[in-house]
Amino acid sequence: MYLSSLRATLLTGLFAIFATTTATAKTHPSYLTDSYCNSLVEQFVDSGMRSLGKYVNENFKPQYKGGIRNTINFLNQRAEWLGECDAYWADTASSRVFHDEKNTKAIFDAMQALAKELQMVREGVEYPDETGANNPRPFIKSRYDTLAQLVDQHHTRMLMKKQFQ
């Protein structure tokens, strides 16, 4: 009887320790690796930003809601993917996806601001210019320019880091 209650107490204690350990342990999907995250960041900084710039500067038309939706989805998807890598690196490598916490937050905020502005255009919010015509292009371009400047600063920092390795 005594042995049985000791075993029950011991097992209960072990389960409590295990539950506490697993509740505080951070787990990440197995596909998150340094190589995957590096290539994801590189793709976003390079071809992703180039594609986004081409859309905003040449192809953005407020009347085409599908293109706006696709661009919002692109921004949200990349923010989610990059956010996973950021959490992974913060936990495993003591680094961030865009150099440090401040720059990473600024780039994620700029992505969110551009997506939000595009969503407002998609929902029909009017952006009157000095003639009274609806012209959201300067607002969208301004949001994109902020994002592009932050990403360019990150890219320059990474190139300089590679140069001195």
PDB file of C-alpha atoms in Angstrom:
ATOM      1  CA  MET A   1       0.000   0.000   0.000  1.00  0.00           C
ATOM      2  CA  TYR A   2       2.732   2.440   0.994  1.00  0.00           C
ATOM      3  CA  LEU A   3       4.725   1.647  -2.169  1.00  0.00           C
ATOM      4  CA  SER A   4       1.694   2.178  -4.345  1.00  0.00           C
ATOM      5  CA  SER A   5       0.937   5.604  -2.860  1.00  0.00           C
ATOM      6  CA  LEU A   6       4.620   6.564  -3.128  1.00  0.00           C
ATOM      7  CA  ARG A   7       4.597   5.550  -6.785  1.00  0.00           C
ATOM      8  CA  ALA A   8       1.403   7.555  -7.386  1.00  0.00           C
ATOM      9  CA  THR A   9       2.932  10.625  -5.692  1.00  0.00           C
ATOM     10  CA  LEU A  10       6.145  10.229  -7.649  1.00  0.00           C
ATOM     11  CA  LEU A  11       4.287   9.872 -10.961  1.00  0.00           C
ATOM     12  CA  THR A  12       2.102  12.866 -10.164  1.00  0.00           C
ATOM     13  CA  GLY A  13       5.226  14.911  -9.424  1.00  0.00           C
ATOM     14  CA  LEU A  14       6.896  13.779 -12.646  1.00  0.00           C
ATOM     15  CA  PHE A  15       3.817  14.651 -14.677  1.00  0.00           C
ATOM     16  CA  ALA A  16       3.710  18.084 -13.031  1.00  0.00           C
ATOM     17  CA  ILE A  17       7.369  18.670 -13.867  1.00  0.00           C
ATOM     18  CA  PHE A  18       6.860  17.431 -17.405  1.00  0.00           C
ATOM     19  CA  ALA A  19       3.779  19.628 -17.887  1.00  0.00           C
ATOM     20  CA  THR A  20       5.642  22.677 -16.583  1.00  0.00           C
ATOM     21  CA  THR A  21       8.648  21.969 -18.777  1.00  0.00           C
ATOM     22  CA  THR A  22       6.636  21.427 -21.938  1.00  0.00           C
ATOM     23  CA  ALA A  23       4.449  24.461 -21.267  1.00  0.00           C
ATOM     24  CA  THR A  24       7.449  26.767 -21.078  1.00  0.00           C
ATOM     25  CA  ALA A  25       9.610  25.100 -23.725  1.00  0.00           C
ATOM     26  CA  LYS A  26       9.414  26.807 -27.096  1.00  0.00           C
ATOM     27  CA  THR A  27       9.036  24.520 -30.019  1.00  0.00           C
ATOM     28  CA  HIS A  28       9.346  25.459 -33.663  1.00  0.00           C
ATOM     29  CA  PRO A  29       8.317  23.622 -36.817  1.00  0.00           C
ATOM     30  CA  SER A  30      11.030  21.321 -38.144  1.00  0.00           C
ATOM     31  CA  TYR A  31      11.269  23.232 -41.443  1.00  0.00           C
ATOM     32  CA  LEU A  32      12.632  26.281 -39.632  1.00  0.00           C
ATOM     33  CA  THR A  33      16.373  26.171 -40.159  1.00  0.00           C
ATOM     34  CA  ASP A  34      19.018  28.841 -40.579  1.00  0.00           C
ATOM     35  CA  SER A  35      19.247  27.997 -44.275  1.00  0.00           C
ATOM     36  CA  TYR A  36      15.477  28.250 -44.805  1.00  0.00           C
ATOM     37  CA  CYS A  37      15.215  31.543 -42.919  1.00  0.00           C
ATOM     38  CA  ASN A  38      18.240  33.056 -44.662  1.00  0.00           C
ATOM     39  CA  SER A  39      16.806  32.191 -48.065  1.00  0.00           C
ATOM     40  CA  LEU A  40      13.372  33.526 -47.086  1.00  0.00           C
ATOM     41  CA  VAL A  41      14.834  36.861 -45.957  1.00  0.00           C
ATOM     42  CA  GLU A  42      17.011  37.055 -49.070  1.00  0.00           C
ATOM     43  CA  GLN A  43      14.027  36.326 -51.329  1.00  0.00           C
ATOM     44  CA  PHE A  44      11.904  39.000 -49.646  1.00  0.00           C
ATOM     45  CA  VAL A  45      14.674  41.611 -49.711  1.00  0.00           C
ATOM     46  CA  ASP A  46      15.568  40.874 -53.337  1.00  0.00           C
ATOM     47  CA  SER A  47      12.836  39.618 -55.667  1.00  0.00           C
ATOM     48  CA  GLY A  48       9.933  40.214 -53.260  1.00  0.00           C
ATOM     49  CA  MET A  49      10.665  43.907 -52.837  1.00  0.00           C
ATOM     50  CA  ARG A  50      11.431  44.281 -56.554  1.00  0.00           C
ATOM     51  CA  SER A  51       8.049  42.745 -57.423  1.00  0.00           C
ATOM     52  CA  LEU A  52       6.263  44.877 -54.831  1.00  0.00           C
ATOM     53  CA  GLY A  53       7.977  48.012 -56.163  1.00  0.00           C
ATOM     54  CA  LYS A  54       6.979  47.206 -59.736  1.00  0.00           C
ATOM     55  CA  TYR A  55       3.370  46.760 -58.641  1.00  0.00           C
ATOM     56  CA  VAL A  56       3.218  49.984 -56.622  1.00  0.00           C
ATOM     57  CA  ASN A  57       5.160  52.135 -59.113  1.00  0.00           C
ATOM     58  CA  GLU A  58       3.841  50.765 -62.412  1.00  0.00           C
ATOM     59  CA  ASN A  59       0.806  48.499 -62.057  1.00  0.00           C
ATOM     60  CA  PHE A  60      -1.214  49.809 -59.106  1.00  0.00           C
ATOM     61  CA  LYS A  61      -4.725  50.714 -60.214  1.00  0.00           C
ATOM     62  CA  PRO A  62      -7.349  51.331 -57.506  1.00  0.00           C
ATOM     63  CA  GLN A  63     -10.152  49.958 -59.670  1.00  0.00           C
ATOM     64  CA  TYR A  64      -8.502  46.510 -59.883  1.00  0.00           C
ATOM     65  CA  LYS A  65      -9.405  44.983 -56.528  1.00  0.00           C
ATOM     66  CA  GLY A  66      -7.903  41.573 -57.384  1.00  0.00           C
ATOM     67  CA  GLY A  67      -4.379  42.967 -57.734  1.00  0.00           C
ATOM     68  CA  ILE A  68      -4.777  44.832 -54.472  1.00  0.00           C
ATOM     69  CA  ARG A  69      -6.029  41.669 -52.733  1.00  0.00           C
ATOM     70  CA  ASN A  70      -3.090  39.665 -54.085  1.00  0.00           C
ATOM     71  CA  THR A  71      -0.626  42.281 -52.863  1.00  0.00           C
ATOM     72  CA  ILE A  72      -2.222  42.354 -49.402  1.00  0.00           C
ATOM     73  CA  ASN A  73      -2.030  38.550 -49.288  1.00  0.00           C
ATOM     74  CA  PHE A  74       1.625  38.681 -50.378  1.00  0.00           C
ATOM     75  CA  LEU A  75       2.489  41.142 -47.582  1.00  0.00           C
ATOM     76  CA  ASN A  76       0.561  39.228 -44.931  1.00  0.00           C
ATOM     77  CA  GLN A  77       2.010  35.882 -45.977  1.00  0.00           C
ATOM     78  CA  ARG A  78       5.590  37.191 -46.004  1.00  0.00           C
ATOM     79  CA  ALA A  79       5.058  38.857 -42.623  1.00  0.00           C
ATOM     80  CA  GLU A  80       3.824  35.530 -41.223  1.00  0.00           C
ATOM     81  CA  TRP A  81       6.734  33.544 -42.684  1.00  0.00           C
ATOM     82  CA  LEU A  82       9.331  36.100 -41.644  1.00  0.00           C
ATOM     83  CA  GLY A  83       7.702  36.305 -38.208  1.00  0.00           C
ATOM     84  CA  GLU A  84       8.175  32.554 -37.754  1.00  0.00           C
ATOM     85  CA  CYS A  85      11.852  32.916 -38.648  1.00  0.00           C
ATOM     86  CA  ASP A  86      12.192  35.898 -36.348  1.00  0.00           C
ATOM     87  CA  ALA A  87      10.765  33.921 -33.417  1.00  0.00           C
ATOM     88  CA  TYR A  88      12.973  30.958 -34.314  1.00  0.00           C
ATOM     89  CA  TRP A  89      16.139  33.068 -34.435  1.00  0.00           C
ATOM     90  CA  ALA A  90      15.192  35.005 -31.293  1.00  0.00           C
ATOM     91  CA  ASP A  91      14.910  31.668 -29.448  1.00  0.00           C
ATOM     92  CA  THR A  92      17.788  29.741 -31.001  1.00  0.00           C
ATOM     93  CA  ALA A  93      20.370  32.208 -32.253  1.00  0.00           C
ATOM     94  CA  SER A  94      19.808  35.335 -30.161  1.00  0.00           C
ATOM     95  CA  SER A  95      19.353  37.346 -33.349  1.00  0.00           C
ATOM     96  CA  ARG A  96      16.495  38.799 -35.339  1.00  0.00           C
ATOM     97  CA  VAL A  97      15.312  38.419 -38.893  1.00  0.00           C
ATOM     98  CA  PHE A  98      16.131  42.043 -39.798  1.00  0.00           C
ATOM     99  CA  HIS A  99      19.343  42.688 -37.825  1.00  0.00           C
ATOM    100  CA  ASP A 100      17.885  43.637 -34.436  1.00  0.00           C
ATOM    101  CA  GLU A 101      14.577  44.053 -32.637  1.00  0.00           C
ATOM    102  CA  LYS A 102      14.152  47.737 -33.526  1.00  0.00           C
ATOM    103  CA  ASN A 103      14.715  47.259 -37.277  1.00  0.00           C
ATOM    104  CA  THR A 104      12.656  44.080 -37.381  1.00  0.00           C
ATOM    105  CA  LYS A 105       9.717  45.809 -35.694  1.00  0.00           C
ATOM    106  CA  ALA A 106      10.025  48.811 -38.034  1.00  0.00           C
ATOM    107  CA  ILE A 107       9.962  46.599 -41.151  1.00  0.00           C
ATOM    108  CA  PHE A 108       7.035  44.513 -39.892  1.00  0.00           C
ATOM    109  CA  ASP A 109       5.160  47.721 -38.978  1.00  0.00           C
ATOM    110  CA  ALA A 110       5.829  49.149 -42.460  1.00  0.00           C
ATOM    111  CA  MET A 111       4.573  45.937 -44.105  1.00  0.00           C
ATOM    112  CA  GLN A 112       1.424  46.095 -41.984  1.00  0.00           C
ATOM    113  CA  ALA A 113       0.897  49.800 -42.749  1.00  0.00           C
ATOM    114  CA  LEU A 114       1.150  49.204 -46.507  1.00  0.00           C
ATOM    115  CA  ALA A 115      -1.240  46.233 -46.322  1.00  0.00           C
ATOM    116  CA  LYS A 116      -3.696  48.297 -44.245  1.00  0.00           C
ATOM    117  CA  GLU A 117      -3.560  51.228 -46.690  1.00  0.00           C
ATOM    118  CA  LEU A 118      -4.135  48.856 -49.616  1.00  0.00           C
ATOM    119  CA  GLN A 119      -7.087  47.300 -47.762  1.00  0.00           C
ATOM    120  CA  MET A 120      -8.614  50.745 -47.304  1.00  0.00           C
ATOM    121  CA  VAL A 121      -8.315  51.391 -51.056  1.00  0.00           C
ATOM    122  CA  ARG A 122      -9.850  47.968 -51.734  1.00  0.00           C
ATOM    123  CA  GLU A 123     -12.771  48.826 -49.442  1.00  0.00           C
ATOM    124  CA  GLY A 124     -13.427  52.021 -51.388  1.00  0.00           C
ATOM    125  CA  VAL A 125     -12.010  54.692 -49.081  1.00  0.00           C
ATOM    126  CA  GLU A 126     -11.591  57.899 -51.100  1.00  0.00           C
ATOM    127  CA  TYR A 127      -8.251  59.706 -51.286  1.00  0.00           C
ATOM    128  CA  PRO A 128      -9.068  63.106 -52.816  1.00  0.00           C
ATOM    129  CA  ASP A 129      -6.184  65.022 -54.367  1.00  0.00           C
ATOM    130  CA  GLU A 130      -6.017  68.816 -54.800  1.00  0.00           C
ATOM    131  CA  THR A 131      -8.493  68.618 -57.722  1.00  0.00           C
ATOM    132  CA  GLY A 132     -10.942  66.530 -55.705  1.00  0.00           C
ATOM    133  CA  ALA A 133     -10.350  63.371 -57.741  1.00  0.00           C
ATOM    134  CA  ASN A 134      -9.822  60.060 -55.940  1.00  0.00           C
ATOM    135  CA  ASN A 135      -6.071  59.415 -56.059  1.00  0.00           C
ATOM    136  CA  PRO A 136      -4.721  56.902 -53.522  1.00  0.00           C
ATOM    137  CA  ARG A 137      -1.447  56.435 -55.459  1.00  0.00           C
ATOM    138  CA  PRO A 138       0.611  58.974 -53.395  1.00  0.00           C
ATOM    139  CA  PHE A 139      -0.529  57.385 -50.128  1.00  0.00           C
ATOM    140  CA  ILE A 140       0.279  53.863 -51.299  1.00  0.00           C
ATOM    141  CA  LYS A 141       3.603  55.016 -52.754  1.00  0.00           C
ATOM    142  CA  SER A 142       4.527  56.741 -49.490  1.00  0.00           C
ATOM    143  CA  ARG A 143       3.831  53.553 -47.489  1.00  0.00           C
ATOM    144  CA  TYR A 144       5.837  51.501 -49.983  1.00  0.00           C
ATOM    145  CA  ASP A 145       8.737  53.999 -49.937  1.00  0.00           C
ATOM    146  CA  THR A 146       8.937  53.739 -46.138  1.00  0.00           C
ATOM    147  CA  LEU A 147       9.098  49.942 -46.361  1.00  0.00           C
ATOM    148  CA  ALA A 148      11.619  50.043 -49.226  1.00  0.00           C
ATOM    149  CA  GLN A 149      13.904  52.421 -47.334  1.00  0.00           C
ATOM    150  CA  LEU A 150      13.907  50.212 -44.220  1.00  0.00           C
ATOM    151  CA  VAL A 151      14.526  47.036 -46.244  1.00  0.00           C
ATOM    152  CA  ASP A 152      17.297  48.783 -48.190  1.00  0.00           C
ATOM    153  CA  GLN A 153      18.994  49.797 -44.934  1.00  0.00           C
ATOM    154  CA  HIS A 154      18.825  46.167 -43.813  1.00  0.00           C
ATOM    155  CA  HIS A 155      20.216  44.979 -47.149  1.00  0.00           C
ATOM    156  CA  THR A 156      23.111  47.451 -46.983  1.00  0.00           C
ATOM    157  CA  ARG A 157      23.893  46.342 -43.425  1.00  0.00           C
ATOM    158  CA  MET A 158      23.930  42.682 -44.525  1.00  0.00           C
ATOM    159  CA  LEU A 159      26.196  43.402 -47.495  1.00  0.00           C
ATOM    160  CA  MET A 160      28.644  45.246 -45.253  1.00  0.00           C
ATOM    161  CA  LYS A 161      28.560  42.384 -42.741  1.00  0.00           C
ATOM    162  CA  LYS A 162      29.378  39.858 -45.514  1.00  0.00           C
ATOM    163  CA  GLN A 163      32.208  42.057 -46.758  1.00  0.00           C
ATOM    164  CA  PHE A 164      33.983  41.908 -43.394  1.00  0.00           C
ATOM    165  CA  GLN A 165      33.504  38.196 -42.716  1.00  0.00           C
TER     166      GLN A 165
END
